[in-house]
């Protein structure tokens, strides 16, 4: 079974825009779209770049609500505010990724009430309505205080292992890490080795429903 490859990018904003554009430009010849994890309050002048990327096939994903014990009522208020901000800048979203990779039960309830379709957490991409999930652990470069060759190799090996097994291979990068030597190349190497194992690039928005996958 061939793997599917999702590459996501967070930390998008005015300070990191050049790095975001550089990574996207490196992925374009590889025909790998990005899932853009967007916090609307942080976008600033990066809004136009996100709109342009979305028009060319990248997916826009709402990013936020990192509290693990956030109740449904409070999560609903925050989602309402975030959606209004996204609408104001011309971005439509139906997919959510929690900021700290884990969505609280209250957040999942609120997502269903606000008609979100998918939630991408650290372990899987979940259908909000049915609760069904496409399993696939998130592979990331996240420790900005300790980055080096070993972390680069760990990401590449993890991507290779996941792609060999089939299923879903997920690589994520925080744009704030891309200034570190080797970080950009580590992400590209991880993408390349996944592609070499015949992983098919996709986004969180275009990922097939787990119901379709189980019926295949």
CSV table of C-alpha atoms in Angstrom, one decimal:
chain,number,residue,atom,x,y,z
A,1,UNK,CA,0.0,0.0,0.0
A,2,UNK,CA,1.4,3.4,-1.0
A,3,UNK,CA,1.7,6.1,1.5
A,4,UNK,CA,0.1,9.6,1.3
A,5,UNK,CA,2.3,12.5,2.2
A,6,UNK,CA,1.1,15.7,3.9
A,7,UNK,CA,3.5,18.5,4.6
A,8,UNK,CA,2.2,21.3,6.9
A,9,UNK,CA,3.7,24.7,7.7
A,10,UNK,CA,2.9,26.8,10.8
A,11,UNK,CA,4.3,30.0,12.2
A,12,UNK,CA,3.2,32.0,9.2
A,13,UNK,CA,3.5,35.7,9.6
A,14,UNK,CA,5.3,38.9,8.6
A,15,UNK,CA,8.5,37.9,10.3
A,16,UNK,CA,8.7,34.5,8.6
A,17,UNK,CA,7.1,35.2,5.2
A,18,UNK,CA,10.4,35.0,3.3
A,19,UNK,CA,11.2,31.7,4.8
A,20,UNK,CA,7.7,30.4,4.1
A,21,UNK,CA,7.9,31.5,0.5
A,22,UNK,CA,11.3,29.9,0.1
A,23,UNK,CA,10.1,26.5,1.4
A,24,UNK,CA,7.0,26.6,-0.8
A,25,UNK,CA,9.2,27.5,-3.9
A,26,UNK,CA,11.4,24.5,-3.1
A,27,UNK,CA,8.4,22.2,-2.9
A,28,UNK,CA,6.6,23.4,-6.0
A,29,UNK,CA,9.0,21.5,-8.5
A,30,UNK,CA,8.4,18.4,-6.4
A,31,UNK,CA,4.7,18.9,-6.9
A,32,UNK,CA,4.1,18.8,-3.1
A,33,UNK,CA,1.4,21.2,-1.9
A,34,UNK,CA,1.5,22.6,1.6
A,35,UNK,CA,-1.2,22.5,4.3
A,36,UNK,CA,-0.9,26.1,5.7
A,37,UNK,CA,-1.6,26.1,9.5
A,38,UNK,CA,-3.0,29.7,9.9
A,39,UNK,CA,-3.6,31.7,13.0
A,40,UNK,CA,-5.5,34.7,11.5
A,41,UNK,CA,-4.3,37.2,14.1
A,42,UNK,CA,-0.7,36.4,13.3
A,43,UNK,CA,-0.9,36.7,9.5
A,44,UNK,CA,-0.5,40.5,9.0
A,45,UNK,CA,0.9,41.2,5.5
A,46,UNK,CA,1.3,37.4,5.0
A,47,UNK,CA,-2.4,37.2,4.2
A,48,UNK,CA,-2.0,37.9,0.6
A,49,UNK,CA,0.7,35.2,0.2
A,50,UNK,CA,-1.6,32.7,1.9
A,51,UNK,CA,-4.5,33.6,-0.4
A,52,UNK,CA,-2.2,33.2,-3.5
A,53,UNK,CA,-0.9,29.8,-2.3
A,54,UNK,CA,-4.5,28.7,-1.6
A,55,UNK,CA,-5.5,29.6,-5.2
A,56,UNK,CA,-2.7,27.4,-6.5
A,57,UNK,CA,-3.6,24.3,-4.5
A,58,UNK,CA,-2.3,24.7,-1.0
A,59,UNK,CA,-4.8,24.0,1.8
A,60,UNK,CA,-5.7,26.5,4.5
A,61,UNK,CA,-6.1,25.0,8.0
A,62,UNK,CA,-7.2,26.9,11.1
A,63,UNK,CA,-4.5,26.7,13.8
A,64,UNK,CA,-5.0,27.4,17.5
A,65,UNK,CA,-6.8,26.5,20.7
A,66,UNK,CA,-3.8,24.8,22.4
A,67,UNK,CA,-5.3,24.3,25.8
A,68,UNK,CA,-5.8,20.6,26.6
A,69,UNK,CA,-8.8,21.1,28.9
A,70,UNK,CA,-10.6,23.8,27.0
A,71,UNK,CA,-14.4,23.3,27.5
A,72,UNK,CA,-16.8,23.2,24.6
A,73,UNK,CA,-18.4,26.6,25.3
A,74,UNK,CA,-15.1,28.5,25.5
A,75,UNK,CA,-13.8,26.6,22.4
A,76,UNK,CA,-16.9,27.6,20.5
A,77,UNK,CA,-16.4,31.3,21.3
A,78,UNK,CA,-12.8,31.1,20.2
A,79,UNK,CA,-13.8,29.3,17.0
A,80,UNK,CA,-16.5,31.9,16.2
A,81,UNK,CA,-13.9,34.7,16.6
A,82,UNK,CA,-11.3,32.9,14.5
A,83,UNK,CA,-13.8,32.1,11.7
A,84,UNK,CA,-14.9,35.7,11.6
A,85,UNK,CA,-11.3,36.8,11.2
A,86,UNK,CA,-10.7,34.2,8.5
A,87,UNK,CA,-13.9,35.4,6.6
A,88,UNK,CA,-12.7,39.0,6.9
A,89,UNK,CA,-9.5,38.2,5.0
A,90,UNK,CA,-11.2,36.0,2.5
A,91,UNK,CA,-10.1,32.6,3.7
A,92,UNK,CA,-12.5,29.7,4.1
A,93,UNK,CA,-11.7,26.8,6.4
A,94,UNK,CA,-13.2,23.5,7.3
A,95,UNK,CA,-10.1,21.8,8.8
A,96,UNK,CA,-8.5,22.5,12.2
A,97,UNK,CA,-5.2,21.7,13.7
A,98,UNK,CA,-4.7,22.3,17.5
A,99,UNK,CA,-1.7,24.5,18.3
A,100,UNK,CA,-0.1,22.0,20.7
A,101,UNK,CA,-1.1,19.0,18.6
A,102,UNK,CA,-3.9,17.7,20.9
A,103,UNK,CA,-7.5,18.9,20.8
A,104,UNK,CA,-9.5,18.8,24.0
A,105,UNK,CA,-12.8,16.9,24.0
A,106,UNK,CA,-14.6,20.2,24.4
A,107,UNK,CA,-12.8,21.5,21.3
A,108,UNK,CA,-13.9,18.5,19.3
A,109,UNK,CA,-17.5,19.1,20.3
A,110,UNK,CA,-17.2,22.8,19.3
A,111,UNK,CA,-15.7,21.8,16.0
A,112,UNK,CA,-18.7,19.6,15.2
A,113,UNK,CA,-21.1,22.4,16.1
A,114,UNK,CA,-19.3,24.9,13.9
A,115,UNK,CA,-19.3,22.5,10.9
A,116,UNK,CA,-15.6,21.7,10.7
A,117,UNK,CA,-14.9,18.5,8.7
A,118,UNK,CA,-11.5,17.4,10.0
A,119,UNK,CA,-9.2,17.8,12.9
A,120,UNK,CA,-5.5,17.0,12.5
A,121,UNK,CA,-3.8,16.2,15.8
A,122,UNK,CA,-0.5,14.6,16.7
A,123,UNK,CA,-1.7,11.0,16.1
A,124,UNK,CA,-4.2,11.2,13.3
A,125,UNK,CA,-6.5,13.1,11.0
A,126,UNK,CA,-10.0,12.8,12.4
A,127,UNK,CA,-13.4,13.2,10.8
A,128,UNK,CA,-15.2,15.5,13.2
A,129,UNK,CA,-18.7,14.2,12.6
A,130,UNK,CA,-18.0,10.4,12.6
A,131,UNK,CA,-15.0,10.3,14.8
A,132,UNK,CA,-13.3,8.0,12.3
A,133,UNK,CA,-9.5,8.6,11.9
A,134,UNK,CA,-6.7,8.2,9.4
A,135,UNK,CA,-3.8,7.2,11.6
A,136,UNK,CA,-0.4,8.9,11.0
A,137,UNK,CA,1.9,10.4,13.6
A,138,UNK,CA,3.2,13.9,13.1
A,139,UNK,CA,6.9,14.1,12.4
A,140,UNK,CA,8.3,17.5,13.3
A,141,UNK,CA,11.3,19.7,14.0
A,142,UNK,CA,10.0,21.6,17.0
A,143,UNK,CA,12.7,22.1,19.6
A,144,UNK,CA,14.0,25.6,18.7
A,145,UNK,CA,16.5,25.5,21.6
A,146,UNK,CA,18.2,22.3,20.5
A,147,UNK,CA,18.5,21.8,16.8
A,148,UNK,CA,21.3,19.9,15.0
A,149,UNK,CA,22.3,17.1,12.7
A,150,UNK,CA,20.8,14.4,14.9
A,151,UNK,CA,17.4,16.0,14.8
A,152,UNK,CA,17.6,16.3,11.0
A,153,UNK,CA,18.5,12.7,10.6
A,154,UNK,CA,15.7,11.7,13.0
A,155,UNK,CA,13.1,13.5,10.8
A,156,UNK,CA,14.4,11.9,7.6
A,157,UNK,CA,14.5,8.4,9.1
A,158,UNK,CA,11.0,8.8,10.5
A,159,UNK,CA,9.6,9.9,7.2
A,160,UNK,CA,11.3,7.0,5.4
A,161,UNK,CA,10.0,4.5,7.9
A,162,UNK,CA,6.4,5.9,7.7
A,163,UNK,CA,6.4,6.0,3.9
A,164,UNK,CA,7.7,2.4,3.6
A,165,UNK,CA,4.9,1.2,5.9
A,166,UNK,CA,2.3,2.8,3.7
A,167,UNK,CA,-0.7,4.8,5.1
A,168,UNK,CA,-0.2,8.4,6.0
A,169,UNK,CA,3.1,10.2,6.3
A,170,UNK,CA,3.0,13.6,7.9
A,171,UNK,CA,5.8,16.1,8.0
A,172,UNK,CA,5.4,19.5,9.7
A,173,UNK,CA,7.6,22.5,10.2
A,174,UNK,CA,7.3,25.7,12.1
A,175,UNK,CA,8.5,28.6,9.9
A,176,UNK,CA,10.3,30.1,12.9
A,177,UNK,CA,12.7,27.1,12.8
A,178,UNK,CA,13.7,27.6,9.2
A,179,UNK,CA,16.4,30.2,10.0
A,180,UNK,CA,18.4,27.4,11.7
A,181,UNK,CA,21.2,25.8,9.7
A,182,UNK,CA,20.0,22.6,8.2
A,183,UNK,CA,16.4,22.9,9.1
A,184,UNK,CA,15.1,23.7,5.6
A,185,UNK,CA,17.3,20.9,4.1
A,186,UNK,CA,16.1,18.4,6.7
A,187,UNK,CA,12.5,19.0,5.7
A,188,UNK,CA,13.3,18.7,2.0
A,189,UNK,CA,15.3,15.6,2.6
A,190,UNK,CA,12.4,14.1,4.5
A,191,UNK,CA,10.0,15.0,1.7
A,192,UNK,CA,12.4,13.5,-0.9
A,193,UNK,CA,12.8,10.2,0.8
A,194,UNK,CA,9.0,9.9,1.2
A,195,UNK,CA,8.6,10.6,-2.5
A,196,UNK,CA,11.3,8.0,-3.3
A,197,UNK,CA,9.1,5.5,-1.4
A,198,UNK,CA,6.2,6.4,-3.7
A,199,UNK,CA,4.3,8.5,-1.2
A,200,UNK,CA,1.6,10.5,-3.0
A,201,UNK,CA,1.5,14.2,-2.0
A,202,UNK,CA,-1.8,15.6,-0.8
A,203,UNK,CA,-3.2,18.0,1.8
A,204,UNK,CA,-5.3,17.7,4.9
A,205,UNK,CA,-8.3,19.1,2.9
A,206,UNK,CA,-7.9,16.6,0.0
A,207,UNK,CA,-7.1,13.6,2.2
A,208,UNK,CA,-9.6,10.8,1.4
A,209,UNK,CA,-12.2,10.0,4.0
A,210,UNK,CA,-11.3,7.1,6.3
A,211,UNK,CA,-14.7,5.6,5.3
A,212,UNK,CA,-13.6,5.5,1.7
A,213,UNK,CA,-10.2,4.0,2.7
A,214,UNK,CA,-11.7,1.3,4.8
A,215,UNK,CA,-14.1,0.4,1.9
A,216,UNK,CA,-11.3,0.1,-0.6
